[in-house]
PDB file of C-alpha atoms in Angstrom:
ATOM      1  CA  MET U   1      62.766-103.077 -53.025  1.00 35.00           C
ATOM      2  CA  ILE U   2      59.894-103.166 -55.555  1.00 36.00           C
ATOM      3  CA  LEU U   3      62.188-103.238 -58.500  1.00 37.00           C
ATOM      4  CA  GLU U   4      64.031-106.322 -57.231  1.00 40.00           C
ATOM      5  CA  VAL U   5      60.813-108.228 -56.573  1.00 38.00           C
ATOM      6  CA  PHE U   6      59.339-107.374 -59.935  1.00 38.00           C
ATOM      7  CA  THR U   7      62.638-108.274 -61.693  1.00 40.00           C
ATOM      8  CA  PHE U   8      62.979-111.517 -59.782  1.00 38.00           C
ATOM      9  CA  ARG U   9      59.316-112.741 -60.492  1.00 41.00           C
ATOM     10  CA  ARG U  10      59.640-111.709 -64.119  1.00 42.00           C
ATOM     11  CA  ILE U  11      62.981-113.524 -64.574  1.00 38.00           C
ATOM     12  CA  VAL U  12      61.785-116.613 -62.751  1.00 36.00           C
ATOM     13  CA  ALA U  13      58.783-116.868 -65.010  1.00 38.00           C
ATOM     14  CA  LEU U  14      61.033-116.443 -68.033  1.00 36.00           C
ATOM     15  CA  LEU U  15      63.551-119.032 -66.741  1.00 35.00           C
ATOM     16  CA  ALA U  16      60.731-121.590 -66.270  1.00 33.00           C
ATOM     17  CA  ALA U  17      59.692-121.108 -69.894  1.00 34.00           C
ATOM     18  CA  LEU U  18      63.299-121.295 -71.112  1.00 32.00           C
ATOM     19  CA  LEU U  19      63.994-124.613 -69.464  1.00 31.00           C
ATOM     20  CA  THR U  20      62.183-126.291 -72.375  1.00 28.00           C
ATOM     21  CA  VAL U  21      64.720-125.007 -74.941  1.00 29.00           C
ATOM     22  CA  ALA U  22      67.159-127.661 -76.479  1.00 28.00           C
ATOM     23  CA  LEU U  23      70.616-127.984 -75.101  1.00 27.00           C
ATOM     24  CA  VAL U  24      73.711-126.703 -77.104  1.00 29.00           C
ATOM     25  CA  PRO U  25      77.236-128.046 -76.909  1.00 32.00           C
ATOM     26  CA  SER U  26      78.960-124.861 -75.573  1.00 37.00           C
ATOM     27  CA  ILE U  27      78.655-121.293 -74.511  1.00 40.00           C
ATOM     28  CA  SER U  28      80.496-120.201 -77.674  1.00 40.00           C
ATOM     29  CA  ALA U  29      77.340-120.950 -79.632  1.00 40.00           C
ATOM     30  CA  ALA U  30      75.964-117.756 -78.157  1.00 46.00           C
ATOM     31  CA  GLN U  31      78.517-115.706 -79.993  1.00 43.00           C
ATOM     32  CA  SER U  32      76.617-115.600 -83.180  1.00 49.00           C
ATOM     33  CA  VAL U  33      73.305-114.618 -81.640  1.00 56.00           C
ATOM     34  CA  LEU U  34      74.149-112.285 -78.802  1.00 60.00           C
ATOM     35  CA  ALA U  35      76.769-110.114 -80.797  1.00 57.00           C
ATOM     36  CA  PRO U  36      76.198-108.718 -84.209  1.00 53.00           C
ATOM     37  CA  PRO U  37      78.774-109.844 -86.749  1.00 51.00           C
ATOM     38  CA  ALA U  38      82.314-108.299 -86.717  1.00 48.00           C
ATOM     39  CA  ALA U  39      82.113-107.141 -83.227  1.00 48.00           C
ATOM     40  CA  GLU U  40      85.212-106.966 -80.923  1.00 43.00           C
ATOM     41  CA  PRO U  41      85.232-107.806 -77.221  1.00 45.00           C
ATOM     42  CA  VAL U  42      84.633-105.031 -74.777  1.00 44.00           C
ATOM     43  CA  GLY U  43      87.634-103.904 -72.775  1.00 49.00           C
ATOM     44  CA  ARG U  44      85.943-104.202 -69.236  1.00 57.00           C
ATOM     45  CA  ASN U  45      83.436-106.448 -67.729  1.00 75.00           C
ATOM     46  CA  PRO U  46      81.348-104.815 -64.978  1.00 77.00           C
ATOM     47  CA  LEU U  47      79.204-107.889 -64.463  1.00 80.00           C
ATOM     48  CA  VAL U  48      82.246-110.057 -63.650  1.00 84.00           C
ATOM     49  CA  LYS U  49      83.592-107.567 -61.263  1.00 85.00           C
ATOM     50  CA  ALA U  50      80.223-107.211 -59.522  1.00 88.00           C
ATOM     51  CA  VAL U  51      79.475-110.891 -59.129  1.00 87.00           C
ATOM     52  CA  SER U  52      82.966-111.697 -58.024  1.00 86.00           C
ATOM     53  CA  GLY U  53      82.603-109.026 -55.393  1.00 89.00           C
ATOM     54  CA  ILE U  54      79.442-110.637 -53.946  1.00 91.00           C
ATOM     55  CA  GLY U  55      80.918-114.180 -53.851  1.00 90.00           C
ATOM     56  CA  VAL U  56      79.507-115.859 -56.961  1.00 91.00           C
ATOM     57  CA  ARG U  57      82.066-118.456 -58.104  1.00 92.00           C
ATOM     58  CA  GLN U  58      80.245-121.402 -59.668  1.00 92.00           C
ATOM     59  CA  CYS U  59      78.511-119.580 -62.372  1.00 92.00           C
ATOM     60  CA  LEU U  60      81.263-116.845 -62.824  1.00 90.00           C
ATOM     61  CA  PRO U  61      82.824-118.430 -66.025  1.00 90.00           C
ATOM     62  CA  ALA U  62      79.487-118.670 -67.791  1.00 89.00           C
ATOM     63  CA  LEU U  63      78.413-115.202 -66.762  1.00 89.00           C
ATOM     64  CA  SER U  64      81.811-113.769 -67.938  1.00 88.00           C
ATOM     65  CA  ASP U  65      81.452-115.438 -71.298  1.00 87.00           C
ATOM     66  CA  LEU U  66      77.908-114.218 -71.945  1.00 87.00           C
ATOM     67  CA  VAL U  67      78.505-110.635 -70.984  1.00 85.00           C
ATOM     68  CA  THR U  68      81.777-110.495 -72.836  1.00 83.00           C
ATOM     69  CA  ILE U  69      80.103-111.590 -76.022  1.00 83.00           C
ATOM     70  CA  GLY U  70      76.863-109.604 -75.560  1.00 82.00           C
ATOM     71  CA  ALA U  71      78.590-106.356 -74.703  1.00 83.00           C
ATOM     72  CA  ARG U  72      81.027-106.165 -77.675  1.00 82.00           C
ATOM     73  CA  ASP U  73      81.702-102.662 -79.135  1.00 84.00           C
ATOM     74  CA  ALA U  74      79.966-101.050 -76.126  1.00 87.00           C
ATOM     75  CA  VAL U  75      81.750 -97.734 -75.118  1.00 89.00           C
ATOM     76  CA  ASN U  76      80.015 -97.663 -71.765  1.00 88.00           C
ATOM     77  CA  SER U  77      77.855 -99.960 -69.591  1.00 88.00           C
ATOM     78  CA  ASP U  78      76.088-100.238 -66.287  1.00 89.00           C
ATOM     79  CA  LEU U  79      74.041-102.950 -64.472  1.00 90.00           C
ATOM     80  CA  LEU U  80      71.341-103.923 -62.049  1.00 94.00           C
ATOM     81  CA  LEU U  81      72.072-107.140 -60.034  1.00 93.00           C
ATOM     82  CA  ASP U  82      69.870-109.314 -57.932  1.00 94.00           C
ATOM     83  CA  TRP U  83      71.047-112.501 -56.110  1.00 94.00           C
ATOM     84  CA  ASP U  84      70.569-114.609 -53.034  1.00 92.00           C
ATOM     85  CA  ARG U  85      72.350-112.479 -50.474  1.00 94.00           C
ATOM     86  CA  ALA U  86      72.459-115.331 -47.827  1.00 93.00           C
ATOM     87  CA  HIS U  87      73.988-117.914 -50.316  1.00 92.00           C
ATOM     88  CA  PRO U  88      75.411-115.955 -53.237  1.00 90.00           C
ATOM     89  CA  ASP U  89      77.281-118.940 -54.866  1.00 92.00           C
ATOM     90  CA  LYS U  90      74.337-121.341 -54.395  1.00 93.00           C
ATOM     91  CA  GLY U  91      71.441-119.163 -55.700  1.00 94.00           C
ATOM     92  CA  ALA U  92      70.397-117.715 -58.912  1.00 94.00           C
ATOM     93  CA  VAL U  93      71.986-114.565 -60.208  1.00 94.00           C
ATOM     94  CA  PHE U  94      69.906-112.062 -62.314  1.00 95.00           C
ATOM     95  CA  SER U  95      71.326-108.998 -64.143  1.00 94.00           C
ATOM     96  CA  LEU U  96      70.286-106.272 -66.445  1.00 94.00           C
ATOM     97  CA  VAL U  97      73.210-104.777 -68.286  1.00 93.00           C
ATOM     98  CA  GLY U  98      72.670-101.324 -69.988  1.00 93.00           C
ATOM     99  CA  LEU U  99      75.002-100.859 -72.984  1.00 92.00           C
ATOM    100  CA  GLN U 100      75.968 -97.619 -74.639  1.00 92.00           C
ATOM    101  CA  TYR U 101      77.067 -97.470 -78.368  1.00 88.00           C
ATOM    102  CA  GLY U 102      77.846 -93.945 -79.516  1.00 85.00           C
ATOM    103  CA  GLN U 103      74.418 -92.787 -80.546  1.00 85.00           C
ATOM    104  CA  SER U 104      72.462 -95.763 -79.454  1.00 89.00           C
ATOM    105  CA  ASN U 105      71.853 -98.128 -76.357  1.00 94.00           C
ATOM    106  CA  ALA U 106      70.929-101.789 -75.829  1.00 94.00           C
ATOM    107  CA  ALA U 107      69.946-103.801 -72.876  1.00 96.00           C
ATOM    108  CA  MET U 108      71.021-107.267 -71.993  1.00 95.00           C
ATOM    109  CA  SER U 109      69.341-109.682 -69.381  1.00 95.00           C
ATOM    110  CA  ILE U 110      71.460-112.483 -68.036  1.00 94.00           C
ATOM    111  CA  ALA U 111      70.365-115.136 -65.525  1.00 94.00           C
ATOM    112  CA  ALA U 112      72.509-117.893 -64.207  1.00 94.00           C
ATOM    113  CA  VAL U 113      71.306-120.778 -61.973  1.00 94.00           C
ATOM    114  CA  PRO U 114      73.866-122.975 -60.348  1.00 94.00           C
ATOM    115  CA  GLY U 115      73.180-126.657 -60.237  1.00 92.00           C
ATOM    116  CA  ALA U 116      73.764-129.083 -57.420  1.00 90.00           C
ATOM    117  CA  ASP U 117      76.286-131.046 -59.609  1.00 89.00           C
ATOM    118  CA  GLY U 118      78.574-127.987 -60.158  1.00 90.00           C
ATOM    119  CA  ASN U 119      77.161-126.941 -63.361  1.00 91.00           C
ATOM    120  CA  CYS U 120      75.356-123.705 -64.381  1.00 93.00           C
ATOM    121  CA  SER U 121      72.285-123.077 -66.463  1.00 93.00           C
ATOM    122  CA  VAL U 122      72.166-119.636 -68.206  1.00 94.00           C
ATOM    123  CA  ALA U 123      69.795-117.466 -70.123  1.00 94.00           C
ATOM    124  CA  ALA U 124      70.624-114.209 -71.847  1.00 94.00           C
ATOM    125  CA  GLU U 125      68.564-111.788 -74.011  1.00 96.00           C
ATOM    126  CA  ARG U 126      69.997-108.679 -75.673  1.00 95.00           C
ATOM    127  CA  VAL U 127      67.516-106.134 -76.778  1.00 96.00           C
ATOM    128  CA  GLU U 128      68.340-103.186 -79.152  1.00 95.00           C
ATOM    129  CA  PHE U 129      66.566-100.781 -81.607  1.00 95.00           C
ATOM    130  CA  LEU U 130      68.142-100.902 -84.997  1.00 94.00           C
ATOM    131  CA  PRO U 131      67.578 -98.007 -87.437  1.00 94.00           C
ATOM    132  CA  GLN U 132      67.231-100.324 -90.473  1.00 94.00           C
ATOM    133  CA  ALA U 133      64.011-102.246 -91.520  1.00 96.00           C
ATOM    134  CA  CYS U 134      63.825-105.760 -90.125  1.00 97.00           C
ATOM    135  CA  VAL U 135      64.022-107.181 -93.616  1.00 96.00           C
ATOM    136  CA  GLN U 136      67.375-105.433 -94.075  1.00 96.00           C
ATOM    137  CA  VAL U 137      68.691-106.709 -90.713  1.00 96.00           C
ATOM    138  CA  ALA U 138      67.606-110.364 -91.535  1.00 96.00           C
ATOM    139  CA  GLN U 139      69.327-110.118 -95.016  1.00 96.00           C
ATOM    140  CA  HIS U 140      72.545-108.698 -93.496  1.00 94.00           C
ATOM    141  CA  GLU U 141      72.888-110.642 -90.348  1.00 93.00           C
ATOM    142  CA  LEU U 142      70.787-113.723 -90.561  1.00 95.00           C
ATOM    143  CA  ARG U 143      71.599-115.510 -93.756  1.00 93.00           C
ATOM    144  CA  GLY U 144      71.077-119.241 -93.489  1.00 92.00           C
ATOM    145  CA  TYR U 145      68.643-118.852 -90.474  1.00 95.00           C
ATOM    146  CA  GLN U 146      65.102-120.214 -90.678  1.00 96.00           C
ATOM    147  CA  ALA U 147      62.424-117.635 -90.356  1.00 96.00           C
ATOM    148  CA  THR U 148      59.103-118.331 -88.530  1.00 96.00           C
ATOM    149  CA  GLN U 149      56.416-115.645 -88.448  1.00 95.00           C
ATOM    150  CA  LEU U 150      55.371-115.483 -84.808  1.00 91.00           C
ATOM    151  CA  LEU U 151      53.000-112.493 -85.028  1.00 92.00           C
ATOM    152  CA  ALA U 152      52.019-110.067 -87.790  1.00 93.00           C
ATOM    153  CA  ARG U 153      55.004-107.879 -87.092  1.00 95.00           C
ATOM    154  CA  MET U 154      57.365-110.330 -85.380  1.00 97.00           C
ATOM    155  CA  THR U 155      59.605-112.961 -87.005  1.00 98.00           C
ATOM    156  CA  VAL U 156      61.725-115.462 -85.059  1.00 97.00           C
ATOM    157  CA  TYR U 157      64.930-116.773 -86.696  1.00 97.00           C
ATOM    158  CA  THR U 158      66.701-119.983 -85.727  1.00 96.00           C
ATOM    159  CA  THR U 159      69.628-122.169 -86.995  1.00 93.00           C
ATOM    160  CA  PRO U 160      70.520-125.734 -86.174  1.00 90.00           C
ATOM    161  CA  ARG U 161      74.134-124.751 -85.406  1.00 89.00           C
ATOM    162  CA  ASP U 162      72.986-122.650 -82.511  1.00 86.00           C
ATOM    163  CA  ALA U 163      70.190-124.840 -81.105  1.00 84.00           C
ATOM    164  CA  GLY U 164      69.583-122.832 -77.918  1.00 87.00           C
ATOM    165  CA  SER U 165      69.555-119.471 -79.623  1.00 93.00           C
ATOM    166  CA  THR U 166      66.911-117.342 -81.421  1.00 95.00           C
ATOM    167  CA  VAL U 167      66.838-113.916 -83.010  1.00 97.00           C
ATOM    168  CA  SER U 168      63.484-112.146 -82.985  1.00 98.00           C
ATOM    169  CA  LEU U 169      62.902-109.135 -85.150  1.00 98.00           C
ATOM    170  CA  ILE U 170      59.920-106.945 -84.415  1.00 98.00           C
ATOM    171  CA  ASP U 171      58.823-104.337 -87.012  1.00 96.00           C
ATOM    172  CA  ALA U 172      58.973-100.931 -85.264  1.00 95.00           C
ATOM    173  CA  SER U 173      58.838 -98.467 -88.084  1.00 91.00           C
ATOM    174  CA  PRO U 174      61.039 -96.795 -88.975  1.00 92.00           C
ATOM    175  CA  GLY U 175      63.412 -99.410 -87.570  1.00 95.00           C
ATOM    176  CA  CYS U 176      63.488-102.825 -86.024  1.00 97.00           C
ATOM    177  CA  LEU U 177      63.581-104.088 -82.431  1.00 97.00           C
ATOM    178  CA  ALA U 178      66.023-107.027 -82.258  1.00 97.00           C
ATOM    179  CA  ILE U 179      65.876-109.550 -79.454  1.00 97.00           C
ATOM    180  CA  ARG U 180      68.798-111.953 -79.402  1.00 95.00           C
ATOM    181  CA  ARG U 181      68.307-114.907 -77.031  1.00 95.00           C
ATOM    182  CA  TYR U 182      70.519-117.647 -75.870  1.00 93.00           C
ATOM    183  CA  VAL U 183      69.686-120.520 -73.348  1.00 92.00           C
ATOM    184  CA  LYS U 184      72.009-123.271 -72.136  1.00 89.00           C
ATOM    185  CA  VAL U 185      70.724-125.619 -69.493  1.00 87.00           C
ATOM    186  CA  THR U 186      73.522-127.174 -67.436  1.00 75.00           C
ATOM    187  CA  GLN U 187      76.535-125.129 -68.602  1.00 54.00           C
ATOM    188  CA  THR U 188      79.500-127.344 -67.627  1.00 58.00           C
ATOM    189  CA  VAL U 189      82.194-125.725 -65.787  1.00 53.00           C
ATOM    190  CA  THR U 190      85.678-127.407 -65.723  1.00 52.00           C
ATOM    191  CA  SER U 191      87.965-127.872 -62.836  1.00 50.00           C
ATOM    192  CA  SER U 192      90.023-124.847 -64.152  1.00 52.00           C
ATOM    193  CA  GLY U 193      86.945-122.784 -63.989  1.00 53.00           C
ATOM    194  CA  ALA U 194      86.483-122.417 -67.754  1.00 54.00           C
ATOM    195  CA  ALA U 195      82.969-122.837 -69.226  1.00 53.00           C
ATOM    196  CA  ARG U 196      82.444-125.405 -71.863  1.00 51.00           C
TER     197      ARG U 196
END
C-alpha cells in the first residue's frame, strides 16, 4: 500500500534524526510535553489494543504510556498502524493516532523500536492547531522553558527537566500550530513489563 510505504520511509528518516537527541530518565518526562496542563487520562487506549492484537510485547509498556499521556481529554480516537508483519515483536511499530476533542482535532505520531537487549526506543509527536496566538500559548503552558527562534514564525521551547522533549510553536494566524515532541532512546522495560 502506498500510504504504508510513504509513512514508513518518512518515519524511518525521522527516527534517524531523532537518535541524536539526549536521553531522559523515564517515560514520565513525556507527560509535561505531550499533554497540555490539567489533562486527565483518556478512558480507552486503541493503540494498546491494536498492538497487543498483532503480537507486540517488548514495546507495549512504552507505547501504552505515550498514548495514554498524549491522548488525554480525547472524546474519540482512531489510528493507522504499520509494523513488521513477519516479526511483530522484533520490528519497529509506527502509528498515527487521530484525536477528537469536542470541536477540535489533533494527531499524534508514535514510533517504537525494540532493542536486542530487551529495551525499547520511542519517539512521539503530537500536533494540534490552537485558537490562541503562539505568544499566549507559550505564556500559559511553557513558563520556565527556554525559547529558541528556529524560523521567522517558528519557536522551539525546551527545558532541562525534560531533556528529550521539545514544544515547537508555529504562528498560523489566527492561531498557533503546536508540535509537542518526545524522544527516549533505550526505554528500559522492567521484568514486570512496566516502562521506566
